[in-house]
JSON list of C-alpha atoms in Angstrom, two decimals:
[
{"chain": "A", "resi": 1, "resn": "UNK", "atom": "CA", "xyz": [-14.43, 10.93, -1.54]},
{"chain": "A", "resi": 2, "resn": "UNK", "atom": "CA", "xyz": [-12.25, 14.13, -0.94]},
{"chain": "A", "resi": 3, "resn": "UNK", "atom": "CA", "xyz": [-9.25, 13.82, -3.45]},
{"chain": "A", "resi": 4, "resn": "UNK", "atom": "CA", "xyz": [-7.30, 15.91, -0.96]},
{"chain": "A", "resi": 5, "resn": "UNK", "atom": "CA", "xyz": [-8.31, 13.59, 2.34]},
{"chain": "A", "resi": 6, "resn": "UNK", "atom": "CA", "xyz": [-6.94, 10.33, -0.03]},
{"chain": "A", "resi": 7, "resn": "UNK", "atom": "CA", "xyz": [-3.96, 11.86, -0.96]},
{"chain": "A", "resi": 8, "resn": "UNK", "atom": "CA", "xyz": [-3.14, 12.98, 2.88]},
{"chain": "A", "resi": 9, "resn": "UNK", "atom": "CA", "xyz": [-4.32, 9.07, 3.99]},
{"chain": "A", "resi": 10, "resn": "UNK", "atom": "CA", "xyz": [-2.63, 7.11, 1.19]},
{"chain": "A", "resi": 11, "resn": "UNK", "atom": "CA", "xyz": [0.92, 6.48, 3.16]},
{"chain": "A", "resi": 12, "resn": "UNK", "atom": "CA", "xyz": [-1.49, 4.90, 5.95]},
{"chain": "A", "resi": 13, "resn": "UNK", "atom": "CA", "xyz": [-3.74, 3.10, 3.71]},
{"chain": "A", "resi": 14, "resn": "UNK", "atom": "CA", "xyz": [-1.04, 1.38, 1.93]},
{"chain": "A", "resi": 15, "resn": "UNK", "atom": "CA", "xyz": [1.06, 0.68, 5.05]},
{"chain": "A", "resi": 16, "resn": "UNK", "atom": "CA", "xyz": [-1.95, -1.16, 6.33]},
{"chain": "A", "resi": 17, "resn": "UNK", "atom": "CA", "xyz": [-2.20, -2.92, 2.88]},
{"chain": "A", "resi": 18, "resn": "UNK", "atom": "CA", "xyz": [1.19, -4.14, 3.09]},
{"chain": "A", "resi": 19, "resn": "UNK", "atom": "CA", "xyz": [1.21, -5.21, 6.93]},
{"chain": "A", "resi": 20, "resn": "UNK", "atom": "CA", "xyz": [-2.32, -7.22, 5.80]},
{"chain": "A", "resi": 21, "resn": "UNK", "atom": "CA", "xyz": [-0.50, -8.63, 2.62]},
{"chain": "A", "resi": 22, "resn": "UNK", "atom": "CA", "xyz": [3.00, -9.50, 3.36]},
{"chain": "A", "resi": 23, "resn": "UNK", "atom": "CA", "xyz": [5.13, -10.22, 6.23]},
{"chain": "A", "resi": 24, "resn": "UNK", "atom": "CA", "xyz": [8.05, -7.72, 5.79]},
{"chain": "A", "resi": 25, "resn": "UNK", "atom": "CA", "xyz": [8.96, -4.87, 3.82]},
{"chain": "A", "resi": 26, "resn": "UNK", "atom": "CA", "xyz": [11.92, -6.84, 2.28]},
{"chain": "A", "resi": 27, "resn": "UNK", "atom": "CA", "xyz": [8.74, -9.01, 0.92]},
{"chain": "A", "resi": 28, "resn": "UNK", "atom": "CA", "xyz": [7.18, -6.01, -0.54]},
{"chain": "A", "resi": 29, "resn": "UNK", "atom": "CA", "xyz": [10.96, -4.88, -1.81]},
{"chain": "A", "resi": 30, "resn": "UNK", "atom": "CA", "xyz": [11.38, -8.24, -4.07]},
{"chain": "A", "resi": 31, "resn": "UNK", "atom": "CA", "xyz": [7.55, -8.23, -5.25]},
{"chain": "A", "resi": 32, "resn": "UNK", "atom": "CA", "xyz": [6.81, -4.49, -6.45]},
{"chain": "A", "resi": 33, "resn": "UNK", "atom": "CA", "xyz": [10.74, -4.94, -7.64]},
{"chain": "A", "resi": 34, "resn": "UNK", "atom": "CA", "xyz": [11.71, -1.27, -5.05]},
{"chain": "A", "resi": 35, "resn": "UNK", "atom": "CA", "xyz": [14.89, -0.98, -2.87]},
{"chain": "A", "resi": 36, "resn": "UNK", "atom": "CA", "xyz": [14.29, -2.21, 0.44]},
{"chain": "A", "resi": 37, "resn": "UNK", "atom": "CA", "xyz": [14.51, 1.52, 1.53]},
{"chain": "A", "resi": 38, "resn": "UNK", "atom": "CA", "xyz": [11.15, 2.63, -0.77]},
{"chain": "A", "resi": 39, "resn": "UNK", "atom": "CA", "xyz": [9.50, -0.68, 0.76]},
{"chain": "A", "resi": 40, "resn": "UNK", "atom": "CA", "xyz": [10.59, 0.22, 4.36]},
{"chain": "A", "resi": 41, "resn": "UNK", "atom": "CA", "xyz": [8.68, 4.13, 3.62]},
{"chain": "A", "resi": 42, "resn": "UNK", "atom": "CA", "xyz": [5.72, 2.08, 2.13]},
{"chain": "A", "resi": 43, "resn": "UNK", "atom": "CA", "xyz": [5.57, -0.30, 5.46]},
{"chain": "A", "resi": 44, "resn": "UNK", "atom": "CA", "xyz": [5.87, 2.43, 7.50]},
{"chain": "A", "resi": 45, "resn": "UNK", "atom": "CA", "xyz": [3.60, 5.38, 6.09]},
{"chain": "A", "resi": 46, "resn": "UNK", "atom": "CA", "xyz": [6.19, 7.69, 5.33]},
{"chain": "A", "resi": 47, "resn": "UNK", "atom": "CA", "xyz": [5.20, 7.72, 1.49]},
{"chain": "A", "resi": 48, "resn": "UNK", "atom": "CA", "xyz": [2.74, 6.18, -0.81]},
{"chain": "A", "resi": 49, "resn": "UNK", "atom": "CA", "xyz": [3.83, 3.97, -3.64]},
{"chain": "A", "resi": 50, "resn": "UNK", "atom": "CA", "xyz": [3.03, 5.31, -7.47]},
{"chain": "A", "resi": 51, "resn": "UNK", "atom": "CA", "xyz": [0.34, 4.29, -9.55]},
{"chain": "A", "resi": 52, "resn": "UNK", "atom": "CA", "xyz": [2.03, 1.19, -11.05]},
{"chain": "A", "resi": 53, "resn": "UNK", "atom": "CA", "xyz": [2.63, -0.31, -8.13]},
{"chain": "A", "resi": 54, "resn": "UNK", "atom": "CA", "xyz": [-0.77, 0.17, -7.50]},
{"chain": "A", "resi": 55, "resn": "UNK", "atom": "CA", "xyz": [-2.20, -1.37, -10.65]},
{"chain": "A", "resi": 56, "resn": "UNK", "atom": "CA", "xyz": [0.46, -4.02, -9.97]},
{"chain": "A", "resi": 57, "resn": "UNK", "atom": "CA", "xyz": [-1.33, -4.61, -6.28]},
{"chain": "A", "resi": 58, "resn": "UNK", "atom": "CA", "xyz": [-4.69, -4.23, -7.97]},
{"chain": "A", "resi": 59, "resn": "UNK", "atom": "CA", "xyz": [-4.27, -6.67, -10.63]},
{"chain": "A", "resi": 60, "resn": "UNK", "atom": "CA", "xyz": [-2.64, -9.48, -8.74]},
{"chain": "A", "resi": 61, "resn": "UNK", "atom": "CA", "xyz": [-4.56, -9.34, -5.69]},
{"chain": "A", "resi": 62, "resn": "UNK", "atom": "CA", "xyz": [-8.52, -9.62, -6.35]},
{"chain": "A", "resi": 63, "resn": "UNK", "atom": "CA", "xyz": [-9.18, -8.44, -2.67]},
{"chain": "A", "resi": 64, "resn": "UNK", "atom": "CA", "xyz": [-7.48, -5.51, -2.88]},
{"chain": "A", "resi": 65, "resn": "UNK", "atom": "CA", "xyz": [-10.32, -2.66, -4.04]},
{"chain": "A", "resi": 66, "resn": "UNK", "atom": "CA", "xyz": [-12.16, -4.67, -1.17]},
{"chain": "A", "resi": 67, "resn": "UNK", "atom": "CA", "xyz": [-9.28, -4.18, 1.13]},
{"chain": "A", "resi": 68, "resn": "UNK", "atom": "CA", "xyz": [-9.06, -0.07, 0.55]},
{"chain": "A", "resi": 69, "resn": "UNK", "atom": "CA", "xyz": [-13.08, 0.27, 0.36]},
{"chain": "A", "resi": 70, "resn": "UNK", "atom": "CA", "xyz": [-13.38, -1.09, 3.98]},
{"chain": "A", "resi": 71, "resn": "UNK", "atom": "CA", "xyz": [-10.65, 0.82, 4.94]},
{"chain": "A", "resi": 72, "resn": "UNK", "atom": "CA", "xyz": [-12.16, 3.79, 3.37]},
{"chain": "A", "resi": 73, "resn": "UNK", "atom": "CA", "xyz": [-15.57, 3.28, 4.56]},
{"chain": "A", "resi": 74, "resn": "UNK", "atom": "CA", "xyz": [-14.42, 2.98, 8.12]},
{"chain": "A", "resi": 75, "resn": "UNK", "atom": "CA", "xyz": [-12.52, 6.27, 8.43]},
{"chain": "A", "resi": 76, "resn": "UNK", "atom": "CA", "xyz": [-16.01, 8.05, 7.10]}
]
């Protein structure tokens, strides 16, 4: 994988992460603990959340490194 091509398709990726996980940004806001503002960006692609909200998604969701491989494998 292209570290520049994830960088440039992580606001997507997650976006599509958080539309498949939770039903509104204000429910990503109260889980990763972000204003509703950062969780509206997240839900709508404009940025990517850091890496410990990443680990947190990672570690409390066992599908997740599923959910980003098939995503990943279907852009290639």
């Amino acid at each position: 994988m292209d570290p520049y091509v994830l960088k440039i398709s992580a606001p997507d990726l997650w976006s599509a992460y958080f539309h498949a996980r939770f039903h509104s940004p204000r429910e990503v806001a109260l889980f990763c603990d972000v204003s509703f503002q950062t969780a509206l960006n997240w839900w709508g692609a404009v940025t990517a959340p850091a890496s410990h909200t990443a680990l947190l998604m990672v570690l409390t969701d066992p599908g997740a490194a599923a959910f980003f491989q098939d995503k990943l494998a279907r852009a290639a």
